[in-house]
PDB file of C-alpha atoms in Angstrom:
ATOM      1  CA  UNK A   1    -129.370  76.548-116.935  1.00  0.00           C
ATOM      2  CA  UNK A   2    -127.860  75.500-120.400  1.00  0.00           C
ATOM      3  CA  UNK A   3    -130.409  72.140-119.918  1.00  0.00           C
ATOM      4  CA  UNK A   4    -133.285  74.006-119.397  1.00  0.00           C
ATOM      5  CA  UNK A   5    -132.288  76.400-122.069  1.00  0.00           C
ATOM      6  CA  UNK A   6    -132.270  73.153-124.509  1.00  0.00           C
ATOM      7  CA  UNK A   7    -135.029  72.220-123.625  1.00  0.00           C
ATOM      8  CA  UNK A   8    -137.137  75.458-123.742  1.00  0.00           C
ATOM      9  CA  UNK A   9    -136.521  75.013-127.612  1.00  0.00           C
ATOM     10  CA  UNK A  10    -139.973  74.774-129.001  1.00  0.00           C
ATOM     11  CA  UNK A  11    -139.062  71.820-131.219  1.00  0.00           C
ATOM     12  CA  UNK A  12    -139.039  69.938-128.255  1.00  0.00           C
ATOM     13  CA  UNK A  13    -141.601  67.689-126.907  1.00  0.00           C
ATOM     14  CA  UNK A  14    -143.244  69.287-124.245  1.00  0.00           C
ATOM     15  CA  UNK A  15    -142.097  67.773-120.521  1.00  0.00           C
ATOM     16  CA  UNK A  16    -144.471  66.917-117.974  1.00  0.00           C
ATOM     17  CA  UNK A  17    -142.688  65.472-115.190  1.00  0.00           C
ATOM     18  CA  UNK A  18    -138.650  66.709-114.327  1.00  0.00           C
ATOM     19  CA  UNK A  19    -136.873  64.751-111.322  1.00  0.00           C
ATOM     20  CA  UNK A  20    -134.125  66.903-109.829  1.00  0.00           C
ATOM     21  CA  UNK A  21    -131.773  65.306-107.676  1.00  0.00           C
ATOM     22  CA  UNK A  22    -130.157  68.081-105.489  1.00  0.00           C
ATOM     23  CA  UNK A  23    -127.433  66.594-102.877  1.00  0.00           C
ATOM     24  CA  UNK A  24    -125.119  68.021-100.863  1.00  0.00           C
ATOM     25  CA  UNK A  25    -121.968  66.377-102.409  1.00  0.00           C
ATOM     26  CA  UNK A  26    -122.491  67.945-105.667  1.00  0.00           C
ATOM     27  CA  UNK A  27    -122.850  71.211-104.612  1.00  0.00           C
ATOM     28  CA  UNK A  28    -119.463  70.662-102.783  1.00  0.00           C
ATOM     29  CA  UNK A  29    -117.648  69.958-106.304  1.00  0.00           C
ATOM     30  CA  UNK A  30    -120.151  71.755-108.438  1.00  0.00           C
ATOM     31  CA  UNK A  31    -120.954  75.587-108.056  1.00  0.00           C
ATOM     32  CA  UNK A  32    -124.742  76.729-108.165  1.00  0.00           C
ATOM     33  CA  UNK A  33    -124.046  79.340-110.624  1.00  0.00           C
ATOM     34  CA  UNK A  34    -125.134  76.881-113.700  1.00  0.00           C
ATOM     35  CA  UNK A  35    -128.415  76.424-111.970  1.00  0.00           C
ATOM     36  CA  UNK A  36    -131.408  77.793-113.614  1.00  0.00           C
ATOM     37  CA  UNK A  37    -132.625  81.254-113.425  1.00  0.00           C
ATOM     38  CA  UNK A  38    -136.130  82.582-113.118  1.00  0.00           C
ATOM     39  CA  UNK A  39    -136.020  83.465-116.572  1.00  0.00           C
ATOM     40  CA  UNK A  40    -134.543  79.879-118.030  1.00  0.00           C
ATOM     41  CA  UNK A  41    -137.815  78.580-115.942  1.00  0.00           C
ATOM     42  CA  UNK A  42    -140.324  80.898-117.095  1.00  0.00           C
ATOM     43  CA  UNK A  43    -139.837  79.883-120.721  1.00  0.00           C
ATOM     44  CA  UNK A  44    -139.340  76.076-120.146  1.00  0.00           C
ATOM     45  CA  UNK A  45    -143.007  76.122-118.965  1.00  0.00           C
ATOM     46  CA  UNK A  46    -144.282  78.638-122.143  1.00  0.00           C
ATOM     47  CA  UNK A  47    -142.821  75.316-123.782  1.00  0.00           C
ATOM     48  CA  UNK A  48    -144.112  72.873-121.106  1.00  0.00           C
ATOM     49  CA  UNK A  49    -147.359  74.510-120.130  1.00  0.00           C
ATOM     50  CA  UNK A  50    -148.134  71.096-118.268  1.00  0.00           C
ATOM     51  CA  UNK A  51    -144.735  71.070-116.769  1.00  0.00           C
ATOM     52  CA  UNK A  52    -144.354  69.788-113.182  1.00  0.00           C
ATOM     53  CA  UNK A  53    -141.474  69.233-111.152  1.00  0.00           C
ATOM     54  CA  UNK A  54    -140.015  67.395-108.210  1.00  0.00           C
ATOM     55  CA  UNK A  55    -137.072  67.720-106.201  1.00  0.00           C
ATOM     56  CA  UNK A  56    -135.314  65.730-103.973  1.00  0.00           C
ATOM     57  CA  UNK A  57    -132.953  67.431-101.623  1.00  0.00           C
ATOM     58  CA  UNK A  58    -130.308  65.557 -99.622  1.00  0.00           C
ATOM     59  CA  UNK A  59    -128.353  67.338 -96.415  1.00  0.00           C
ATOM     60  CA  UNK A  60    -128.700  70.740 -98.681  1.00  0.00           C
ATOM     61  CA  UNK A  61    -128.280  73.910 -96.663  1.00  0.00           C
ATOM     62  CA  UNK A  62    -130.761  76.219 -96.632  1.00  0.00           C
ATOM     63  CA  UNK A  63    -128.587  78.786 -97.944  1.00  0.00           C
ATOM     64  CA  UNK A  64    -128.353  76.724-101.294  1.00  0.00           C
ATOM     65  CA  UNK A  65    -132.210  75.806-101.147  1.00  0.00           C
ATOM     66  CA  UNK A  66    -132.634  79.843-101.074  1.00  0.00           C
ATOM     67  CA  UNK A  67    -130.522  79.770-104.377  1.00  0.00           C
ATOM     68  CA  UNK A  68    -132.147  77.026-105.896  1.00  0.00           C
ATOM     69  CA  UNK A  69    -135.884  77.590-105.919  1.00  0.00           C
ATOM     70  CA  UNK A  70    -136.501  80.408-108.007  1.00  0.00           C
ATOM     71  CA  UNK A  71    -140.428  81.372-108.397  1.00  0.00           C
ATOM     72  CA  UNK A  72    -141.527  80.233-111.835  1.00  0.00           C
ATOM     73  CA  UNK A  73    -140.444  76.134-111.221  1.00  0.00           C
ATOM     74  CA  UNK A  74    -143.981  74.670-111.239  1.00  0.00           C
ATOM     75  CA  UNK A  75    -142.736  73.006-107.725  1.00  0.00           C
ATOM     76  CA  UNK A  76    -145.511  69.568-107.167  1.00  0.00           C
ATOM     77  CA  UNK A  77    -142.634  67.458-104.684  1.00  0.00           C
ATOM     78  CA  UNK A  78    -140.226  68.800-102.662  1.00  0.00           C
ATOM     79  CA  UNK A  79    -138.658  65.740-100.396  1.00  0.00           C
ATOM     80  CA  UNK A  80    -136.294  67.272 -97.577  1.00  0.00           C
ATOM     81  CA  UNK A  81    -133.932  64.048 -96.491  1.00  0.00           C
ATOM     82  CA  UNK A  82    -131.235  65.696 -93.896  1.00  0.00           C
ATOM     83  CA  UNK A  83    -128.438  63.701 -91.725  1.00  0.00           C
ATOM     84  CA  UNK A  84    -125.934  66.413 -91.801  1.00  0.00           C
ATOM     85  CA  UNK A  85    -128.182  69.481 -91.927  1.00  0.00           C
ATOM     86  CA  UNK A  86    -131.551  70.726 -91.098  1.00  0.00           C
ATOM     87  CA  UNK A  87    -134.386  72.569 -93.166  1.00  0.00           C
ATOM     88  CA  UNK A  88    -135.288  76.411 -91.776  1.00  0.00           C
ATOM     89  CA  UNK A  89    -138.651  77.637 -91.232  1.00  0.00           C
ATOM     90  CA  UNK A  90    -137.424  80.336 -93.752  1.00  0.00           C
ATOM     91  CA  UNK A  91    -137.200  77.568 -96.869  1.00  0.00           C
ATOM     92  CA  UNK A  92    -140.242  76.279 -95.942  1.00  0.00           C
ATOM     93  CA  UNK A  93    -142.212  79.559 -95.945  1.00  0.00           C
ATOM     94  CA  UNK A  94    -140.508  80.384 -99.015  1.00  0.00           C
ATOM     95  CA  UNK A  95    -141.361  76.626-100.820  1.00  0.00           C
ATOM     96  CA  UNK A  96    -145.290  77.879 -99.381  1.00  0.00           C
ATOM     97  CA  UNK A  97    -145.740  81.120-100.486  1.00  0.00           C
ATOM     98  CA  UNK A  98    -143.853  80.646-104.381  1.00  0.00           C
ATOM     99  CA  UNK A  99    -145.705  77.012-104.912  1.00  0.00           C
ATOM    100  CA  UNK A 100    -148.740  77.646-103.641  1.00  0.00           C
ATOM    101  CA  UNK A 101    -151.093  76.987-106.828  1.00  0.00           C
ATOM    102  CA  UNK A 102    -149.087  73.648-107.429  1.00  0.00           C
ATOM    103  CA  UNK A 103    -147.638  71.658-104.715  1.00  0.00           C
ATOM    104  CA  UNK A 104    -148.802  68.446-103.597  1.00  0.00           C
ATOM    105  CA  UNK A 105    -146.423  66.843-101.758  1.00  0.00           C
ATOM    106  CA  UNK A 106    -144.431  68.016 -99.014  1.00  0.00           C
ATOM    107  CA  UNK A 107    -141.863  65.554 -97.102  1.00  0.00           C
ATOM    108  CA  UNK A 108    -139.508  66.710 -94.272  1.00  0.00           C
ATOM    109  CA  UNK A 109    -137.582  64.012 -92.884  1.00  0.00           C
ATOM    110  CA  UNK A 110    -134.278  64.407 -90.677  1.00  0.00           C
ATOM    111  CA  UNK A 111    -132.075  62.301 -89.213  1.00  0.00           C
ATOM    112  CA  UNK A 112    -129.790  64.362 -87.316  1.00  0.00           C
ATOM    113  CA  UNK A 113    -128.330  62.837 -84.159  1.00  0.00           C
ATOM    114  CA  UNK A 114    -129.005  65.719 -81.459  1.00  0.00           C
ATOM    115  CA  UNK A 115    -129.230  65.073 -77.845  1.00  0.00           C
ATOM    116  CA  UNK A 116    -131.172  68.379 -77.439  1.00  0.00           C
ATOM    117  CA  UNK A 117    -134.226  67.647 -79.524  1.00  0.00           C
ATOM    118  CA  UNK A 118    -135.518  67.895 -82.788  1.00  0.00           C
ATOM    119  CA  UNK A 119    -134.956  71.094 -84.957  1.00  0.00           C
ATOM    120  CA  UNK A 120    -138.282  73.255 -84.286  1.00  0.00           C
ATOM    121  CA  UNK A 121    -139.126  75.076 -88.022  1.00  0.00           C
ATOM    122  CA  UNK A 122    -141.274  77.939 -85.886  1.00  0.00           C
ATOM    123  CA  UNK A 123    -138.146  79.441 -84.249  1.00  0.00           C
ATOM    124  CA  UNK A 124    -140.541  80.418 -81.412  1.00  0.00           C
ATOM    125  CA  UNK A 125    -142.388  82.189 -83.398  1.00  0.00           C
ATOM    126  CA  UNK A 126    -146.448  82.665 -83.780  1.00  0.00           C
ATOM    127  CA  UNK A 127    -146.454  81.087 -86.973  1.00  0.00           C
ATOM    128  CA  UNK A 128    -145.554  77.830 -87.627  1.00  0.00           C
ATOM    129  CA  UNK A 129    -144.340  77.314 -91.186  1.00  0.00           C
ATOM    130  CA  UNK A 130    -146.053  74.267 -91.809  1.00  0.00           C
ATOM    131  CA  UNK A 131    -149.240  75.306 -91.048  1.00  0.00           C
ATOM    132  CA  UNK A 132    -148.706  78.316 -93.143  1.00  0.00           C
ATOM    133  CA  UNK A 133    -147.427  75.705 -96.035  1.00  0.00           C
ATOM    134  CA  UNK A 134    -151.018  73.589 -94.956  1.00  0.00           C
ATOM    135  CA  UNK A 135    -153.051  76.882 -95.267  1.00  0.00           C
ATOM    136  CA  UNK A 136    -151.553  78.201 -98.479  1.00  0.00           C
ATOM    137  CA  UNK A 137    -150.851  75.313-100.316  1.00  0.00           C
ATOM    138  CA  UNK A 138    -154.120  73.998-101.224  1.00  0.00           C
ATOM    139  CA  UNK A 139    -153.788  71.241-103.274  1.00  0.00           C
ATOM    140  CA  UNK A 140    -151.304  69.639-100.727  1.00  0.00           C
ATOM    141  CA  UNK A 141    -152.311  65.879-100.422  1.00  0.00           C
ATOM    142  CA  UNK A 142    -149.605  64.624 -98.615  1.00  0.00           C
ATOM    143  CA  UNK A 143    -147.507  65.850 -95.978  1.00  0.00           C
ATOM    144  CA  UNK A 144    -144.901  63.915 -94.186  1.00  0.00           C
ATOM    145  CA  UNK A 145    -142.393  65.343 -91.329  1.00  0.00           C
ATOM    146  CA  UNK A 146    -139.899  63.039 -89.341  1.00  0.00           C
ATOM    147  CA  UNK A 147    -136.956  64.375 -86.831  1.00  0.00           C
ATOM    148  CA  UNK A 148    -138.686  67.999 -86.625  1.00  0.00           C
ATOM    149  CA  UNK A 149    -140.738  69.525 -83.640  1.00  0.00           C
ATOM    150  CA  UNK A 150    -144.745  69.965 -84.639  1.00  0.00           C
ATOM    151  CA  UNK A 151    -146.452  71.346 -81.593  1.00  0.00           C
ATOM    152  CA  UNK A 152    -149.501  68.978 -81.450  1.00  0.00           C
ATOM    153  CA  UNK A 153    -152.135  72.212 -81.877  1.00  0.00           C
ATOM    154  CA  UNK A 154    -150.178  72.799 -85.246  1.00  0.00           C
ATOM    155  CA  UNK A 155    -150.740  69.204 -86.007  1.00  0.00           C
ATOM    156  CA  UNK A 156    -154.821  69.876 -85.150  1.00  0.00           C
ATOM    157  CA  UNK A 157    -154.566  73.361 -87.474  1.00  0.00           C
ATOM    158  CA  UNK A 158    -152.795  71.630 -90.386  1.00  0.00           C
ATOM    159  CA  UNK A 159    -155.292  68.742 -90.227  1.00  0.00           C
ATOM    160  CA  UNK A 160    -158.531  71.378 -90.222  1.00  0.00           C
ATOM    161  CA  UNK A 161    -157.094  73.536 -92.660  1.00  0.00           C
ATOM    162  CA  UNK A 162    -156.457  70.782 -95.367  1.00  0.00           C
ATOM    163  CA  UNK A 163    -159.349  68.393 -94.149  1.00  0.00           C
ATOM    164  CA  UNK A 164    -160.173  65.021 -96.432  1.00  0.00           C
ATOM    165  CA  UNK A 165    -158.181  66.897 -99.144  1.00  0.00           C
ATOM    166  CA  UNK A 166    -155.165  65.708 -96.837  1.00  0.00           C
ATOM    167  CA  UNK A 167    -154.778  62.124 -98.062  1.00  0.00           C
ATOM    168  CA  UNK A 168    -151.553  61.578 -95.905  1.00  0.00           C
ATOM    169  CA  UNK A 169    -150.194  63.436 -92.898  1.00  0.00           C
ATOM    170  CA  UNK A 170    -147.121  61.522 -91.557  1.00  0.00           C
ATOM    171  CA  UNK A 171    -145.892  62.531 -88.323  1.00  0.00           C
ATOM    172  CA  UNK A 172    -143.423  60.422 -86.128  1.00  0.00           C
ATOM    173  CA  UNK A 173    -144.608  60.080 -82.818  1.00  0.00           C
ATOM    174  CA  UNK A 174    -141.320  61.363 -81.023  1.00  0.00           C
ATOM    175  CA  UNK A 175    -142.030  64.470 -83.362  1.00  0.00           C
ATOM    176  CA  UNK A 176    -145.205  65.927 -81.538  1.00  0.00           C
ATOM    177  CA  UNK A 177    -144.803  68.104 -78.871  1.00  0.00           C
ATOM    178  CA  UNK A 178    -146.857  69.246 -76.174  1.00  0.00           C
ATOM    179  CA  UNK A 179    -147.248  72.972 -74.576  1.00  0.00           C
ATOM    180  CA  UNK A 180    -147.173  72.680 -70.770  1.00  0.00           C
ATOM    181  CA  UNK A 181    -150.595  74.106 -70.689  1.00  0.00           C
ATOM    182  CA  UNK A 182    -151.568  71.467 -72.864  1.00  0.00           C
ATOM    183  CA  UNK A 183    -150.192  69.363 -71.005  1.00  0.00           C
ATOM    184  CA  UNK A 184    -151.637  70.073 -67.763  1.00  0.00           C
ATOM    185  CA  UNK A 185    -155.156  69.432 -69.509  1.00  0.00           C
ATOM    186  CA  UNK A 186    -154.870  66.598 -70.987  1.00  0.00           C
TER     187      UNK A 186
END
């Protein structure tokens, strides 16, 4: 917050690029309460109109994401890199609906060793986060997901939705999932 606060001064340069580095060992030794608030964001960018930022989280709960991403960070890159814990469906509606008008890049990868599967971000339900994230974000250009479920008619959805706007859609193959019914026609 006190960064952000500095740099909000308008005798400043303007930024146009911040890096955040968000990892799970930090946050063990370092409490989230110096992080910045809505507010501390809003006037950075009155400084920064051209601000963008990216973040780079590393086995950070979801809990702490929640925290984190407050609505006025002009979000572009969000990189999700998990071998302890997994991203929710509920951060990943969240990052869609508050950084709609800016993100471009959206990378989910997880490395969690679990004999059951990978994690599934819809939660059973009807809809799938990413596709919402695909719908909403329309200037996403790249989206890459590795060691999470996508049900191969959300693949097809996200695909149509973003069409040759979508410069990169990275799925692994052991990520793709079938419905039986899907199955059964194929």
């Amino acid at each position: 917050a006190e960064m952000a606060r500095v740099l909000a001064d308008s005798n400043h340069v303007p930024l146009h690029r911040l890096s955040l580095l968000v990892h799970s060992v930090s946050i063990m030794h370092k409490s989230l309460d110096g992080m910045p608030e809505d507010e501390n964001w809003k006037a950075l960018t009155r400084n920064s109109a051209n601000l963008r930022v990216y973040i780079m989280a590393f086995d950070v709960k979801s809990d702490d994401m929640l925290r984190i991403l407050k609505p006025s960070i002009p979000l572009e890159r969000i990189h999700f890199d998990s071998y302890i814990t997994c991203v929710s469906g509920a951060v990943v509606d969240l990052i869609s609906r508050q950084y709609d008008k800016f993100l471009t890049h959206f990378i989910l990868m997880n490395d969690v060793i679990d004999m059951s599967g990978f994690p599934d971000l819809s939660d059973n339900r009807n809809e799938d986060p990413l596709v919402l994230l695909a719908w909403r974000c329309t200037r996403l250009s790249l989206l890459a997901v590795h060691g999470y479920t996508v049900w191969a008619h959300n693949l097809i959805a996200i695909a149509r939705l973003r069409g040759s706007d979508l410069k990169v859609l990275e799925v692994t193959e052991e990520s793709i999932d079938f419905d039986q019914g899907e199955l059964a026609d194929q």
